[in-house]
Every structure is written in structure tokens, then in C-alpha cells.
Coordinates of C-alpha atoms and ligand atoms in Angstrom, one line a residue:
M613 CA 83.9 162.0 47.6
D614 CA 84.4 165.6 47.3
K615 CA 82.6 167.3 49.6
L616 CA 82.5 170.3 47.2
F617 CA 81.8 171.0 43.5
N618 CA 83.7 172.0 39.8
S619 CA 81.4 174.9 39.4
G620 CA 82.1 178.8 40.4
V621 CA 80.0 180.0 42.7
L622 CA 77.9 178.4 44.8
T623 CA 74.3 177.8 44.2
A624 CA 71.8 177.6 46.9
E625 CA 71.5 173.5 47.2
R626 CA 74.9 173.5 47.2
I627 CA 76.0 176.7 49.6
E628 CA 74.1 173.9 52.9
T629 CA 77.9 171.8 51.8
V630 CA 79.9 174.7 53.7
I631 CA 77.7 175.7 56.4
P632 CA 80.2 174.9 60.2
P633 CA 78.1 172.6 62.4
R634 CA 75.3 174.7 64.0
D635 CA 75.9 173.5 67.5
L636 CA 79.7 173.7 67.4
W637 CA 79.1 178.2 65.2
K638 CA 76.6 179.3 67.9
T639 CA 78.7 178.9 70.8
K640 CA 82.2 179.4 69.0
K641 CA 84.2 182.7 70.3
N642 CA 85.6 184.6 67.4
G643 CA 83.7 182.1 64.9
L644 CA 84.1 179.7 62.2
V645 CA 85.7 179.2 58.6
I646 CA 83.5 179.1 55.8
I647 CA 85.3 177.9 52.9
E648 CA 83.8 178.3 49.3
C649 CA 86.3 176.9 47.0
P650 CA 84.6 174.2 45.0
Q651 CA 86.9 174.1 42.0
R652 CA 90.0 171.4 42.0
I653 CA 93.2 173.4 41.4
P654 CA 96.7 172.9 42.6
C655 CA 96.8 175.0 45.5
N656 CA 96.5 175.1 49.6
P657 CA 98.1 178.7 50.7
C658 CA 94.5 178.5 53.2
Y659 CA 96.2 174.6 54.3
E660 CA 99.6 176.6 55.2
S661 CA 98.3 179.7 56.4
C662 CA 96.2 177.8 59.3
P663 CA 98.1 177.9 63.0
T664 CA 95.8 175.1 64.1
G665 CA 95.8 172.3 61.8
A666 CA 91.6 173.3 61.7
I667 CA 92.1 172.8 57.4
L668 CA 93.3 168.8 56.9
P669 CA 96.2 167.8 55.4
F670 CA 95.9 167.8 51.5
E671 CA 96.7 164.7 49.7
D672 CA 97.3 166.0 46.4
I673 CA 97.6 169.7 45.8
N674 CA 94.3 169.6 43.6
D675 CA 92.0 169.0 47.3
T676 CA 89.5 170.9 48.0
P677 CA 90.0 172.3 51.9
V678 CA 88.9 170.4 54.3
V679 CA 87.9 172.0 57.5
D680 CA 88.3 170.0 61.3
Y681 CA 86.3 172.9 62.8
T682 CA 86.6 171.8 66.5
K683 CA 90.4 173.5 65.3
C684 CA 89.6 176.7 64.3
I685 CA 89.5 180.3 66.3
G686 CA 88.2 181.9 63.4
C687 CA 92.0 184.0 63.5
G688 CA 91.7 185.0 59.4
R689 CA 94.5 183.8 58.3
C690 CA 93.1 181.5 55.0
V691 CA 90.9 184.5 54.6
A692 CA 93.9 186.6 54.0
K693 CA 95.9 183.9 52.5
C694 CA 93.5 182.4 49.9
P695 CA 93.8 183.6 46.5
G696 CA 89.9 183.4 45.3
L697 CA 89.4 185.1 48.5
A698 CA 87.1 181.7 49.3
C699 CA 87.4 182.2 53.0
F700 CA 85.5 184.0 55.0
V701 CA 85.2 183.8 59.4
A702 CA 81.4 184.6 60.2
D703 CA 81.2 184.8 64.4
L704 CA 77.5 183.8 65.4
T705 CA 78.6 184.8 69.2
W706 CA 79.7 188.8 68.8
G707 CA 77.1 191.6 70.1
A708 CA 73.5 191.7 69.9
E709 CA 70.7 189.0 69.7
N710 CA 70.3 189.3 65.3
E711 CA 74.3 190.3 65.1
A712 CA 77.0 188.8 64.0
L713 CA 80.7 189.9 63.3
M714 CA 82.0 188.4 60.0
K715 CA 85.3 188.6 58.8
L716 CA 86.0 189.4 54.9
P717 CA 88.7 189.9 52.5
Y718 CA 89.1 192.5 50.5
E719 CA 91.9 194.4 48.0
M720 CA 89.5 197.1 46.5
L721 CA 90.7 200.8 46.9
P722 CA 89.1 203.1 49.2
K723 CA 90.5 201.4 51.7
P724 CA 87.9 201.1 54.6
E725 CA 88.1 202.6 57.3
P726 CA 86.6 201.5 61.3
G727 CA 83.5 202.8 61.8
D728 CA 82.3 202.9 58.1
E729 CA 78.9 201.9 57.2
V730 CA 79.8 199.3 54.1
V731 CA 76.8 197.9 51.1
C732 CA 77.2 194.1 52.4
L733 CA 77.2 192.2 48.3
D734 CA 76.2 188.6 47.8
R735 CA 78.2 185.7 45.8
I736 CA 77.5 187.4 42.7
G737 CA 77.6 191.4 44.4
S738 CA 74.1 191.8 44.7
E739 CA 72.9 194.1 48.0
V740 CA 72.2 192.3 51.2
S741 CA 72.1 194.6 53.4
Q742 CA 74.5 197.3 55.3
G743 CA 76.7 196.8 57.7
K744 CA 79.7 198.4 59.7
V745 CA 83.4 197.5 60.3
I746 CA 84.7 197.7 63.7
N747 CA 88.5 196.6 62.9
I748 CA 90.3 196.0 59.3
T749 CA 93.4 193.5 60.1
E750 CA 96.3 192.5 57.3
P751 CA 97.7 189.2 60.1
W752 CA 100.4 188.9 56.4
E753 CA 101.7 191.8 55.7
D754 CA 102.2 191.5 52.5
S755 CA 98.8 190.2 51.8
T756 CA 95.0 191.1 51.6
M757 CA 93.3 193.0 54.4
V758 CA 90.1 190.8 56.3
V759 CA 87.5 193.3 56.9
H760 CA 85.5 193.1 60.5
V761 CA 82.0 194.0 59.6
V762 CA 79.0 193.8 61.2
V763 CA 76.1 191.6 59.4
P764 CA 72.2 190.9 60.2
K765 CA 72.9 187.6 61.7
D766 CA 70.4 185.7 59.7
R767 CA 72.6 187.4 56.1
V768 CA 76.1 185.8 57.0
M769 CA 75.6 182.8 54.2
D770 CA 74.9 184.9 52.5
I771 CA 77.2 188.5 52.7
R772 CA 80.7 187.4 50.8
N773 CA 82.0 191.8 50.1
I774 CA 81.7 194.7 51.2
K775 CA 81.0 197.7 48.9
V776 CA 82.9 200.8 50.9
V777 CA 80.8 204.0 50.1
K778 CA 83.4 207.4 51.9
N779 CA 80.8 210.6 52.4
N780 CA 77.6 208.6 51.6
A781 CA 77.9 208.7 47.9
R782 CA 76.8 205.5 46.7
Ligands
SF4_302 S1 90.1 180.8 60.2 FE1 92.5 180.9 61.2 S2 92.4 178.3 62.4 FE2 90.5 178.3 61.0 S3 90.6 177.3 59.0 FE3 91.3 179.8 59.1 S4 93.4 180.3 59.6 FE4 92.9 177.9 59.9
SF4_303 S1 93.5 178.9 49.5 FE1 91.9 179.3 48.4 S2 91.8 179.0 47.1 FE2 93.3 177.4 46.7 S3 92.9 175.7 48.1 FE3 92.2 177.0 49.7 S4 90.7 177.8 49.7 FE4 91.3 177.2 47.4

């Protein structure tokens, strides 16, 4: 049976199915991947880009990804490669007790920079919280950026995008 579902944005009751195992997640340095890919489509760059085999081989190109979380190292390569911007990493071990570090795909301009204060958005673009950019990586040269953002720990399953606001002009 498919773990995920044939709809677009995940609904609240379905979000539970993509949460990493909590005991592993809260101690895993560099974080664990969250994949929100509910539709059967012919696509597998997440699998192809994963260096550890954490995303299991697809039996059919239309399969939705299945993760072996014990193998995920939070590297963010799948975050940058997924054309659907459906992969995210959340590191619950990072920073202060109430903070987490998220690694989010980002393709818009202006390009964020370390130190930027950003607005964190949910799946439908509503504002969730403020966040602070601490790093930007491009694991693949010609691909999507991965923005590392400090966010409130209790909102990691809500935050899925950022809005970059330069000069505090919103
Ligand atoms: S974050 Fe890295 S290790 Fe984890 S699933 Fe993605 S590519 Fe694999
Ligand atoms: S690369 Fe992204 S859209 Fe394609 S199967 Fe993987 S998670 Fe889904």
C-alpha cells in the first residue's frame, strides 16, 4: 500500500505519515529528511541523488519514495535535486532547546544570504514564524539552493518555504 496519497498538499491527518521516527529524529545530528511527495509520478531524482541509500530503490518509476531513516545523514542532496521541492531536512539537535535547523529548497530571487531574517511560510504560503538564515549550499552546481534556516522547533512540520525580505521591507 502506498504510504503517501494521491493529492497535492498534504492534509493535517496525512502529515503524520511523513514525520521521521521521533526517537531517532530528536538525537540525529544534521537532521533527517522529510519527504512530502504524495503523487505517483514518473520521477526519482531523490533516490538517484542520495549518497547513503536512505531512499529505497523504486520498484516502479512511479513509486512514491520510501525512506530508511537510519541511513539518512541530513545532507540535503535530495532537497536540491527534487524537482517538486518536496524534500526537506529538519535538525532537532541544532541550537537552543526551542530551536531547530531546517534545510529548505529555494529557487527564487532575491537570493538569501547568511544573517538574513526571513519569513517562514507553510505549505500554502501563509506566514508561520520568523527565521534566520545561517548558510546556503548548492550541493549540485546547476540545481536548487538549500537554505539553512533557524526556526522554532515546534514548527518544523509546518514550515516549508521562506520569504526573503531585504532591508526589512515587507
Ligand atoms: S538528506 Fe541526504 S542522506 Fe538523507 S535522504 Fe536526502 S540525500 Fe539521502
Ligand atoms: S524527486 Fe521529489 S518529486 Fe520526484 S519522486 Fe522524489 S520526492 Fe517525489
